[in-house]
């Protein structure tokens, strides 16, 4: 039930003269939670609208990127809530397998212990402790940002319900033949001792070398006068796993060598020279060593030629028993030892230093190894084809910006099978068991009924396997829950463009496979936040910004304002403290304007617009401007162009409302006309009320505070109705008339400034115009002209005898003269008017050139062409008036 404020007391309207975010934001979030305003309305007649929060990893505190991501989501959900939708914004966090385990293991290393010292069960307990600590920190940060989340539905990727969903998906894909186990070359992180998917590998330029090594023939063959062939490698430590040398079958240089055998240096293993199309004859010598257990391409060559696979490396990247005397050495130590031995045995031809791209683990940063391993994989081709096909249906996912749909489709068209097993202890355990006697594999939702005869797979699933189910598993799937039926598919996903491959694409194909629906209607992809120099924020550069530090200094609303208007969709955003200063200044402007309005609403119980027949020109103008702003904000929010929406709000608030309407309202508020005063109070209150509603999704704290201070209906601005368009407010005529008045006032202010005449000194004004409507506007609004121009005497007419010593300005359809005999130098006035002539001539010439361009006239929309013609006419009118004035001054000199 709506509640109406009583007449405000002095205590209610008392406000600080300066915006203090700390005082404004203190305690407000808990009040919202206590009132339950963030929960779905429960109105079954209302249209549902849902967002699932991209779950932050429980690896540490949130950074500015998280603040940007969540602020945009909050803006979307807050506006939809105010528009009467039954909204759900579901929060949660991700266990982030390898990332979290790496953090905890690093902490243990500082204590001189490893996970193996603790054992699996004790180690997992330690990780849960870590999770609880950082989950609490993250929730505190959500609160500081003002995120309107429904905590009653909060989820975690390892909670009971989501674990059931993960097992269900694994079992179903396995039974469909889309999950399989096999021995393949995978990316291996030797520090975390786990497999990685391709997109978890970051390629960086490292210093290395090409080692040119002799591989002697076994039978004394001579080739180019030598008893060996030359092989170049960047990784001599893998030589012990060589099982062949390959050449291209079309390479005439080496045809006679195919079938010959050579010795692998240092170990003297005989290996054949084979022919395979994989070899590029134009690269290097056109001969390559084949190491099937340590290179993905060599693995394929080995399969085609039935070559043995010799794994020479342990999980921690030390060499194993297959490496002979180098067993136990770290890979890089072994490389040095092998190079020395090759040199000592005259088997090294040369060493050429290079810089080459090398894969590193995204999480631990160590150099990744290509390693032969038995892993679980998802067969991606049928899932990818289904996702691509769906993009041609009405149930497609809409990408904002749309160019990212191409990025998504290209990746899906070229996707590889997905390695989903991870050699970790923190995560979803793979629901597969192996019979201890027979080796039979059992995959199921529950453990075998005779567990003593079975051994569960020790691996866990890739984090992205569970987070790919997030939009529907959080709603209770695989159960057919009320939330799942009402709020899935979700409406909007907001995330960074850098995880299209990791997460967005996987949610799409998993959702289509298991729910037969897209996971979300729209996906808004934003960029990265960079420092003031455009650099990516990182620990190594020391340029990271803690959003909580920014909030402590400027307030959450200022940070949110900066994040909401800082860039266009898909583009990166630069953070600077200058921008934060501007954000704070804008809110302080809103604060001072609101304070003025609130302190002048004595006797107003709630904003009620007077009858339209009683509106003054400034009233009609501000309501028309307000309506245009409402339309612009709603239009741009629907397109996720928040920057454009913010610009419309900024211009309306700063210029139209604060600089002009509030200043003009002072005449009425100080008037003896009680009716005029009350009408102005109501319009001030109405415009402020609507403005605070427009701002609420972006800056919820300060708008709630101000709204509670003024007369209003309802308990909280969070659930107040969002402004809608009112056609009856549209008034182009009043906007044009008011613009003429504003142009006049600005022109006179400029004259005062150039003449160094303060506003306190009264001036005479002469306005020459043969436009009868303009004459009437200026005469009717004489009070405004007097107030803003401090006019002593005003003359308006079609013909004006301008005094010899006066300054002038040209506006549309009028010339303004200000006699300032004692202040004006006629020569300076001539030079100033000449500048106006030059400026208007340039504008007319620009329009002439544009309108003379046939391509522009024929191809541009008619409205754009007409607008250009109107600009030309306006500038021509101003040019004629300026020339006339220049001629007058010239005659007077």
PDB file of C-alpha atoms in Angstrom, residues 529-537 543 572-575:
ATOM      1  CA  UNK A 529      39.299  -1.212 -17.592  1.00  0.00           C
ATOM      2  CA  UNK A 530      42.705   0.282 -18.250  1.00  0.00           C
ATOM      3  CA  UNK A 531      44.793   2.868 -16.456  1.00  0.00           C
ATOM      4  CA  UNK A 532      45.098   6.492 -17.531  1.00  0.00           C
ATOM      5  CA  UNK A 533      47.842   5.516 -20.018  1.00  0.00           C
ATOM      6  CA  UNK A 534      45.679   2.838 -21.608  1.00  0.00           C
ATOM      7  CA  UNK A 535      47.594  -0.051 -20.022  1.00  0.00           C
ATOM      8  CA  UNK A 536      45.911  -3.166 -18.704  1.00  0.00           C
ATOM      9  CA  UNK A 537      45.808  -3.117 -14.929  1.00  0.00           C
ATOM     10  CA  UNK A 543      48.617   0.171 -11.588  1.00  0.00           C
ATOM     11  CA  UNK A 572      37.779  -0.593 -23.162  1.00  0.00           C
ATOM     12  CA  UNK A 573      37.531   2.087 -20.485  1.00  0.00           C
ATOM     13  CA  UNK A 574      40.293   4.289 -19.084  1.00  0.00           C
ATOM     14  CA  UNK A 575      40.157   5.075 -15.379  1.00  0.00           C
TER      15      UNK A 575
END
